[in-house]
Tab-separated table of C-alpha atoms in Angstrom:
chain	number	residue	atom	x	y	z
Q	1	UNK	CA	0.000	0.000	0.000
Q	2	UNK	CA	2.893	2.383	0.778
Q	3	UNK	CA	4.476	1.647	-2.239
Q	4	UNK	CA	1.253	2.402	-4.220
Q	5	UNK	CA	0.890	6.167	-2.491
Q	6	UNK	CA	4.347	7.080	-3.596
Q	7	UNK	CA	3.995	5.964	-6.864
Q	8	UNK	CA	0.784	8.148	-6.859
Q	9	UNK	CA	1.779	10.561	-5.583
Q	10	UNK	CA	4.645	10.795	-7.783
Q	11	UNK	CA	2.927	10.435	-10.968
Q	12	UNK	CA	1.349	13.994	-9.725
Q	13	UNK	CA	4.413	15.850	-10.077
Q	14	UNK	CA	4.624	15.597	-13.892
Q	15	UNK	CA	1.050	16.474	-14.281
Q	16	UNK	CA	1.387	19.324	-12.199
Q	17	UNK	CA	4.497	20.105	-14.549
Q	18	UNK	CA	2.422	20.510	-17.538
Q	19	UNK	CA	-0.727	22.005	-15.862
Q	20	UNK	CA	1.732	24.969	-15.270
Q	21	UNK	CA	3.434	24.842	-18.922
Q	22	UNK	CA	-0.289	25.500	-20.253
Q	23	UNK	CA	-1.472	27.812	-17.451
Q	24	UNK	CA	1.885	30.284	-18.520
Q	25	UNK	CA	1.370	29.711	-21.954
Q	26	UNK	CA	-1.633	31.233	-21.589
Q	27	UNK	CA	-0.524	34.688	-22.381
Q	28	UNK	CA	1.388	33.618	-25.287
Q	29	UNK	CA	-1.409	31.746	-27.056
Q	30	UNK	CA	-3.992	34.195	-26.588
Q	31	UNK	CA	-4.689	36.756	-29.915
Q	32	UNK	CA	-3.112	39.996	-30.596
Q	33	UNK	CA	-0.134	41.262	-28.374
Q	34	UNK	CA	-1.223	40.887	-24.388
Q	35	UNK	CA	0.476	44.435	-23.819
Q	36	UNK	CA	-0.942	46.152	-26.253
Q	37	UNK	CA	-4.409	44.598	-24.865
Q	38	UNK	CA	-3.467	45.867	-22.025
Q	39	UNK	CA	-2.962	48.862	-22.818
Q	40	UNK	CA	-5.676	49.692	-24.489
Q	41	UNK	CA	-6.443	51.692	-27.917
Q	42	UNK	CA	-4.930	55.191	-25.906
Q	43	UNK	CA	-2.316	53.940	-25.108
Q	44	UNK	CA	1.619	55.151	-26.179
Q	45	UNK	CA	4.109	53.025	-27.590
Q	46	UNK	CA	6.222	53.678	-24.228
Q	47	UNK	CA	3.013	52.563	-21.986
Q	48	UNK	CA	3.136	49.284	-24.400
Q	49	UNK	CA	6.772	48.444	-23.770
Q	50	UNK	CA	6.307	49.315	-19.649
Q	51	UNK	CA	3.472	47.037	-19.786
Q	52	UNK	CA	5.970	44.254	-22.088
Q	53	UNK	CA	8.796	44.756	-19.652
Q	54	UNK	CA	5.900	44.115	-16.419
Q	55	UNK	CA	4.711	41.246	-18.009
Q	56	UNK	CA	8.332	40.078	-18.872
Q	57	UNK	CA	7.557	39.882	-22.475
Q	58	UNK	CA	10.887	41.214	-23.224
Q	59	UNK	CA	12.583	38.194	-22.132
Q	60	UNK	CA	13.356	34.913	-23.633
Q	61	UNK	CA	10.249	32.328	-22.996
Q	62	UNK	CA	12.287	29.760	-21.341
Q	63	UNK	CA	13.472	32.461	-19.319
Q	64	UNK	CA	10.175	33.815	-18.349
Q	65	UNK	CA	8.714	30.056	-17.743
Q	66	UNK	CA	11.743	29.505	-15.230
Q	67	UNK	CA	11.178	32.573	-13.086
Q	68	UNK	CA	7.610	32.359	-13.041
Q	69	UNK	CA	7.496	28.390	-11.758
Q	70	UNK	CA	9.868	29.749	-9.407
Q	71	UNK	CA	7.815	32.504	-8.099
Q	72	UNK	CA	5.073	29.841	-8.152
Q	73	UNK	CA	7.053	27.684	-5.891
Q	74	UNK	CA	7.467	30.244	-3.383
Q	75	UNK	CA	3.722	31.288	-2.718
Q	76	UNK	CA	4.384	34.286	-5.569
Q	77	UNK	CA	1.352	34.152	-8.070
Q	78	UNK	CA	2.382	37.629	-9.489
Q	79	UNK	CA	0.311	41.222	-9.253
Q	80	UNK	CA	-2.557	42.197	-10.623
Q	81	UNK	CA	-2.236	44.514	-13.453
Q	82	UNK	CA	-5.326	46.630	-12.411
Q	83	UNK	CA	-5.599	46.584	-8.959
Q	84	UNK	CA	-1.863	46.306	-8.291
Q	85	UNK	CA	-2.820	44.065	-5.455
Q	86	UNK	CA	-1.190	40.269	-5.316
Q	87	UNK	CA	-2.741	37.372	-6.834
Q	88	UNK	CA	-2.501	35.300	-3.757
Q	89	UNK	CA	-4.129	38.144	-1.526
Q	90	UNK	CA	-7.180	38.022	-4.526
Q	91	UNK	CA	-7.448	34.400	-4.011
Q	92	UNK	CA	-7.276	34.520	-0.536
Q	93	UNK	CA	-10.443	37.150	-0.581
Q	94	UNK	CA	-12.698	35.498	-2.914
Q	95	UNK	CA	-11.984	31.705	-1.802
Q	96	UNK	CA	-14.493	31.684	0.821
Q	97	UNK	CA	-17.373	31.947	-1.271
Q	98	UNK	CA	-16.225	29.172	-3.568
Q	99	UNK	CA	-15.358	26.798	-1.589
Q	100	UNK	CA	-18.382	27.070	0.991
Q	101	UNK	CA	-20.867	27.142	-2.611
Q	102	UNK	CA	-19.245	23.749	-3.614
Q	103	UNK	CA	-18.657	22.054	-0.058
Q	104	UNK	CA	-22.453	22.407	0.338
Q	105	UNK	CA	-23.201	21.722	-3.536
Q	106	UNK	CA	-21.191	18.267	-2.965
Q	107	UNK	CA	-22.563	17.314	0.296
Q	108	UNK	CA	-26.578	17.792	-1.058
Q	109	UNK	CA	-25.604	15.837	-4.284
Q	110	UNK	CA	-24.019	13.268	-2.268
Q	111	UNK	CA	-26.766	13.066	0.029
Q	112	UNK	CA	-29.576	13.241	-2.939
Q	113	UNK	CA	-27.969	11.159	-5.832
Q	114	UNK	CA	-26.707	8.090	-4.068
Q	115	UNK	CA	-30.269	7.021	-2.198
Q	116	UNK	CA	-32.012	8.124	-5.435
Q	117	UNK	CA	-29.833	5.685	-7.639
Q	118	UNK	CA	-30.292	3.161	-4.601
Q	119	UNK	CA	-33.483	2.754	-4.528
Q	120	UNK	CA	-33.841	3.089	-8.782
Q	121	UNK	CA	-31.652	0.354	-8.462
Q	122	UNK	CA	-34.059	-1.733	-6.071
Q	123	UNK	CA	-37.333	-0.860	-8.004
Q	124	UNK	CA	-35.909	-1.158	-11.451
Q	125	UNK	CA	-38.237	-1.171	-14.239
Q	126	UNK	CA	-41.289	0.718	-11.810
Q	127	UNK	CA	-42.152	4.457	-12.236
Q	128	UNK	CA	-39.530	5.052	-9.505
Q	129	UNK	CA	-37.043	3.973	-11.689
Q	130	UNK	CA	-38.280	5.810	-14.487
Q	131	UNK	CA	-38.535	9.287	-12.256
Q	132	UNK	CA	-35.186	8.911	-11.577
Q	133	UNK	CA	-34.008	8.259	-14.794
Q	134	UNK	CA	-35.910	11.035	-16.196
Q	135	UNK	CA	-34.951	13.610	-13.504
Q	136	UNK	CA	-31.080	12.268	-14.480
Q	137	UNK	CA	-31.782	13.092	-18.023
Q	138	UNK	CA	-33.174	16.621	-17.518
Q	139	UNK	CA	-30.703	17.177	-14.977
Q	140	UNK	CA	-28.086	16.624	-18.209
Q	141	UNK	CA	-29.726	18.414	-20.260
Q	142	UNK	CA	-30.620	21.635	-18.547
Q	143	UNK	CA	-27.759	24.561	-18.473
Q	144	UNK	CA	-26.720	25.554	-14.915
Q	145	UNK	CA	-27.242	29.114	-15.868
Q	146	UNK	CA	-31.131	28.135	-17.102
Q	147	UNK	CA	-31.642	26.562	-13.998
Q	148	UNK	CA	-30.160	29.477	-11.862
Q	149	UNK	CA	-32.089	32.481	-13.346
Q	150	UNK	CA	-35.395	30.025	-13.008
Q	151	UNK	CA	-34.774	29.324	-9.133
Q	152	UNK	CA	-34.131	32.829	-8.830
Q	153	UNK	CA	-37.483	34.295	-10.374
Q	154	UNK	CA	-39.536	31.709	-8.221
Q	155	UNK	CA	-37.923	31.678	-4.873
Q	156	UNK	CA	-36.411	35.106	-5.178
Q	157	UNK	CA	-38.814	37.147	-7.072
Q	158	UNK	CA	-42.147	35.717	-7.102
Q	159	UNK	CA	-42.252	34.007	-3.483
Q	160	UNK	CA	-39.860	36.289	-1.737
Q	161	UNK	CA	-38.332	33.244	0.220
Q	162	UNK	CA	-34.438	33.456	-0.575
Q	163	UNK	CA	-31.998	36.150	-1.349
Q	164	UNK	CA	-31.936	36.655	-5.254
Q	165	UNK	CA	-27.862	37.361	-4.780
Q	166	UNK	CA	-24.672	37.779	-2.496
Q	167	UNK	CA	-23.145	35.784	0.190
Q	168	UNK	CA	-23.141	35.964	3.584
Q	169	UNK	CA	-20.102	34.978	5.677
Q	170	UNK	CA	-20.434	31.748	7.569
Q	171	UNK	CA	-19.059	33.582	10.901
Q	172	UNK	CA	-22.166	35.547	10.342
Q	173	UNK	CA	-24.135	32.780	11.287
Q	174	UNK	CA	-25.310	29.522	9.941
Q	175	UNK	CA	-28.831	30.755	8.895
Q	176	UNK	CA	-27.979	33.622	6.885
Q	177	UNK	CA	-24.680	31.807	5.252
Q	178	UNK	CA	-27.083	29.028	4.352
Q	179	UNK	CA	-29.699	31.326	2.953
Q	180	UNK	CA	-27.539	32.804	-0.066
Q	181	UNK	CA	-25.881	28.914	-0.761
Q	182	UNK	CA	-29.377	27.034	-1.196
Q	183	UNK	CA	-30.123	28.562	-4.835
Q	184	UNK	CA	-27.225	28.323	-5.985
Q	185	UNK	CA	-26.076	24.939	-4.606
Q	186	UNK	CA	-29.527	23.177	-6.051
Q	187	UNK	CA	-28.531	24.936	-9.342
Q	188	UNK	CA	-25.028	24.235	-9.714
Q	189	UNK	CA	-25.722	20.652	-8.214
Q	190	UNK	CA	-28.377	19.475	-10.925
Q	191	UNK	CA	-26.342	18.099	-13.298
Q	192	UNK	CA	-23.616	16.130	-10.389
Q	193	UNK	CA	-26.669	14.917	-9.010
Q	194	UNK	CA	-27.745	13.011	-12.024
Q	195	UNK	CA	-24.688	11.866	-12.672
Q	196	UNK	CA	-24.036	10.318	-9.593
Q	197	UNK	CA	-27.949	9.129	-9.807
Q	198	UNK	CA	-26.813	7.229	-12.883
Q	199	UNK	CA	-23.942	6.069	-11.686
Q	200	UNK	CA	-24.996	4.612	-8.223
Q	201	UNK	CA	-28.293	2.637	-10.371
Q	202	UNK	CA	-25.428	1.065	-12.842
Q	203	UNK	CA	-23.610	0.172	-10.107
Q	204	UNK	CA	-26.059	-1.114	-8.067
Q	205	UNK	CA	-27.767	-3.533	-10.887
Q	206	UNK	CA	-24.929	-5.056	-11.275
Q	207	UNK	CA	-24.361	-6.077	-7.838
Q	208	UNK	CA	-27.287	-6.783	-6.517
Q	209	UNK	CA	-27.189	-9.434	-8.948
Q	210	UNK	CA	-23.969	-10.958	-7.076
Q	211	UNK	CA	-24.054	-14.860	-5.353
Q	212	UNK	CA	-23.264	-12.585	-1.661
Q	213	UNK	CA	-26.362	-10.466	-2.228
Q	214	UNK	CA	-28.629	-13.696	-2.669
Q	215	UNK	CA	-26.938	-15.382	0.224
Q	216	UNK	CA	-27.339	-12.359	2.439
Q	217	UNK	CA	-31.428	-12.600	1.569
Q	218	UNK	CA	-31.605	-16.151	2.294
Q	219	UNK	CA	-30.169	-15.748	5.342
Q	220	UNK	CA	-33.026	-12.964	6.172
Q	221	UNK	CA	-30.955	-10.137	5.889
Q	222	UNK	CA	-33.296	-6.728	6.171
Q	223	UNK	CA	-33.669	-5.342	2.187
Q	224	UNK	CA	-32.114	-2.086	3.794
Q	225	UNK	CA	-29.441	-3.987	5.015
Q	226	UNK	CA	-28.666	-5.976	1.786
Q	227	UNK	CA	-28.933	-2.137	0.240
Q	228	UNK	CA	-26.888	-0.217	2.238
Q	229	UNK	CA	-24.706	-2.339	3.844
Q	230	UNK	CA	-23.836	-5.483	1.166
Q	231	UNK	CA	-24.649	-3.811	-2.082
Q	232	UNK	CA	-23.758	-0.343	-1.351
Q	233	UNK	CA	-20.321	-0.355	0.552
Q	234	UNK	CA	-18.867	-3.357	-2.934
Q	235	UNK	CA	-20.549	-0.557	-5.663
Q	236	UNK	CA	-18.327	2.472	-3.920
Q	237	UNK	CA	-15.482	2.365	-5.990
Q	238	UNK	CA	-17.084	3.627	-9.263
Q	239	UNK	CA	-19.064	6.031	-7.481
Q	240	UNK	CA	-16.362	7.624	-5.473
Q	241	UNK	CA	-14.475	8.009	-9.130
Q	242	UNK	CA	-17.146	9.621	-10.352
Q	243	UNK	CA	-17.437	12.036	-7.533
Q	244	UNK	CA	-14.212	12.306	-8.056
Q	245	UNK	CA	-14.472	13.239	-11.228
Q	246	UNK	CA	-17.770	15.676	-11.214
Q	247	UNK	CA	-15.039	18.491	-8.994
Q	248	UNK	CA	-14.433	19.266	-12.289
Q	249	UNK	CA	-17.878	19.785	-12.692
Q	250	UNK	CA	-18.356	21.588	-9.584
Q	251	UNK	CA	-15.217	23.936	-10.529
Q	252	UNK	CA	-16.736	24.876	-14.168
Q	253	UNK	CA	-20.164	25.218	-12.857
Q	254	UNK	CA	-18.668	27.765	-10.086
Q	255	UNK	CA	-17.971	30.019	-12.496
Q	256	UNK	CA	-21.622	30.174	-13.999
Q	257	UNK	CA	-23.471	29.886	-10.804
Q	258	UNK	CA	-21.475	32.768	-9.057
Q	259	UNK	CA	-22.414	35.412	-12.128
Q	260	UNK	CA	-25.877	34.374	-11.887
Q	261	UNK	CA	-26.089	34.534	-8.651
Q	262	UNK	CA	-23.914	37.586	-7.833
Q	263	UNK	CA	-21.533	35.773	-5.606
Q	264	UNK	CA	-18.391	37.663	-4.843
Q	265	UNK	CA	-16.154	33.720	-5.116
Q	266	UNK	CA	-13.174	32.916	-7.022
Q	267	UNK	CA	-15.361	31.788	-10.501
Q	268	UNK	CA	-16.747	35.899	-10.681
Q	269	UNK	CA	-13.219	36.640	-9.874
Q	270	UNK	CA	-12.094	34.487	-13.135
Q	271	UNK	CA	-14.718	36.052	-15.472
Q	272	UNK	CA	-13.759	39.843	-14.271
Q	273	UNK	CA	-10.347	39.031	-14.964
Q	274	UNK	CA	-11.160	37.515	-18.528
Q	275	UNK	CA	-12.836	40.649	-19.656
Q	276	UNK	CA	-10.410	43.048	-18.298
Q	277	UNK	CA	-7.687	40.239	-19.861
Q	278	UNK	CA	-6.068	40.849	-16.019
Q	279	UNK	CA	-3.277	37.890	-16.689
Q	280	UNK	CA	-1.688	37.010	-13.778
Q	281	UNK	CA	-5.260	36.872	-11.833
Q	282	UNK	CA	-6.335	34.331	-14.696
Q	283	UNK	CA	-3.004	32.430	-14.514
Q	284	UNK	CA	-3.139	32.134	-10.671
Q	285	UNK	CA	-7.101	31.059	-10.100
Q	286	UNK	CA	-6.269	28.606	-13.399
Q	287	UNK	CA	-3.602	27.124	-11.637
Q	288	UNK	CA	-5.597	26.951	-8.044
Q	289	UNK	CA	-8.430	25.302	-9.643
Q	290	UNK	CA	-6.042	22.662	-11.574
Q	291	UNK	CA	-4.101	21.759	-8.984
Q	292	UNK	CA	-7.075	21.028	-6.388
Q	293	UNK	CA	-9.076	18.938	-9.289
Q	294	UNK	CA	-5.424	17.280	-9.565
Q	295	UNK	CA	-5.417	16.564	-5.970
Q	296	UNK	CA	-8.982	15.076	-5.302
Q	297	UNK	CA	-8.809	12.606	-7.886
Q	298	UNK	CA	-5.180	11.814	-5.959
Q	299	UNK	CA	-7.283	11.580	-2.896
Q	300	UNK	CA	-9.790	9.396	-4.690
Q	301	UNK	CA	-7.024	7.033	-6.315
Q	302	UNK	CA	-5.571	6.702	-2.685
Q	303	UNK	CA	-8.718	5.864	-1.524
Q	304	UNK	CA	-9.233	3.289	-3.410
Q	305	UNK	CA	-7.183	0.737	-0.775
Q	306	UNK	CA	-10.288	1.809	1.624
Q	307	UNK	CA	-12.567	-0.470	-0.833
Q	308	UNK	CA	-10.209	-2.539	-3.240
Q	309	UNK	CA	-7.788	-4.806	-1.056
Q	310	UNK	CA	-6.166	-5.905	-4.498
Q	311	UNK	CA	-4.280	-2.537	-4.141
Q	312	UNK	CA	-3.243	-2.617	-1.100
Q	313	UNK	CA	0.328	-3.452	-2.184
């Protein structure tokens, strides 16, 4: 098993390498010269070439690559080019929101998806099964930014029961914090919950059809027993993947869902940086967000020895 974490854990570090190759290229790749972007259609020839030698334009790429990853190494994301302010203290600002909108996105698609594909699973072929199915396929199907501006106008506008935007600091209070994150956690959520919905029924079928699961009923096992305990805990591997797997989800979705919504988190930070083309904000969140999808499906490989003993090597 230890020898298994390393090697994960190793296999990281060359990912990592070329997550940061494409998250500096990014100012190389994109159209037209970034100064004079920058700069703006006013701007002099000398306020071009300050802005090149700020940006280190001026320098060879290698050059510029090395001294970046450097900086990068050492907690140095770079400055902002409008707000002079530094990347990391941006981050640091805007992370709360983020995080707390997709903490309580993943822990109410977690706690919807997985009974829901459960018991689709144990009444397969009845209009349960169907319900699910087709709330899995609409939940594909819909845009997170459809769903948000809906939610909004009924809850928001027409009932008056939720805040239509902002966020409220959880040492503000539970109630309040909770209030601002329901709308846009159900919207942002939709689509991870039907994919874990599908998942979990897959999953399920197949092992419920097992010799163990038929043993476990002729020996009078409960059915929520032989769901939850025997059929649930061998089907975790896939769906832990996909979970996994749907951060990414959760991380593009952020984006959306936080300019619907208003929400002052890391994915309005990303778009107000793209339309001001504010590099080294774009750069650093980039980087943030690849490195912790990066890391949770690290977490989820290493968990794997929790369910799979034919790792644990």
């Amino acid at each position: 098993m230890f020898a298994y974490v390393i090697r994960r854990v190793l296999q990281t570090i060359p990912v990592m390498a070329l997550v940061a190759l494409f998250v500096f290229s990014l100012l190389y790749i994109s159209p037209g010269d970034p100064a004079a972007v920058i700069a703006g259609d006013q701007a002099t020839p000398q306020d071009v070439e300050r802005i090149r030698a700020s940006l280190g334009l001026d320098r060879p790429y290698l050059v510029r690559f090395g001294t970046w990853l450097w900086a990068i190494l050492h907690g140095d994301m770079g400055t902002s080019i409008f707000t002079n302010l530094p990347v990391t203290t941006m981050i640091a600002q805007r992370i709360e929101p983020t995080l707390s909108l997709m903490a309580l996105t993943l822990v109410l698609a977690i706690c919807i998806a997985v009974p829901m594909g459960v018991v689709a699973a144990w009444k397969q072929g009845t209009l349960i099964d169907r319900a699910v199915m087709g709330f899995a396929v609409l939940g594909f199907s819909v845009p997170v930014f459809v769903v948000g501006y809906l939610l909004a106008y009924v809850f928001a506008l027409e009932l008056d029961w939720l805040p239509v935007q902002g966020y409220t600091s959880l040492s503000n209070g539970v109630l309040p914090w909770l209030e601002n994150l329901v709308l846009p956690a159900i919207a942002l959520g939709g689509v991870y919950i039907a994919l874990i919905a599908r998942i979990t029924r897959a999953t399920m079928l197949e092992v419920l059809q097992q010799d163990y699961i038929r043993t476990a009923r002729a020996k009078g096992a409960g059915q929520g027993s032989i769901l939850f305990v025997h059929a649930l805990k061998n089907a975790a591997v896939p769906i832990v993947t996909v979970i996994g797997i749907g951060i990414a989800l959760l991380i593009g979705g952020a984006v959306v869902t936080e300019s619907v919504f208003a929400i002052p988190g890391l994915g309005r930070l990303t778009v107000d940086a793209i339309l001001r083309r504010d590099y080294p904000v774009i750069q650093g969140v980039v980087l943030l967000f690849s490195f912790v999808y990066v890391l949770v499906n690290l977490l989820i490989d290493l968990a794997y020895t929790l369910f799979d003993p034919r790792i644990r090597y």
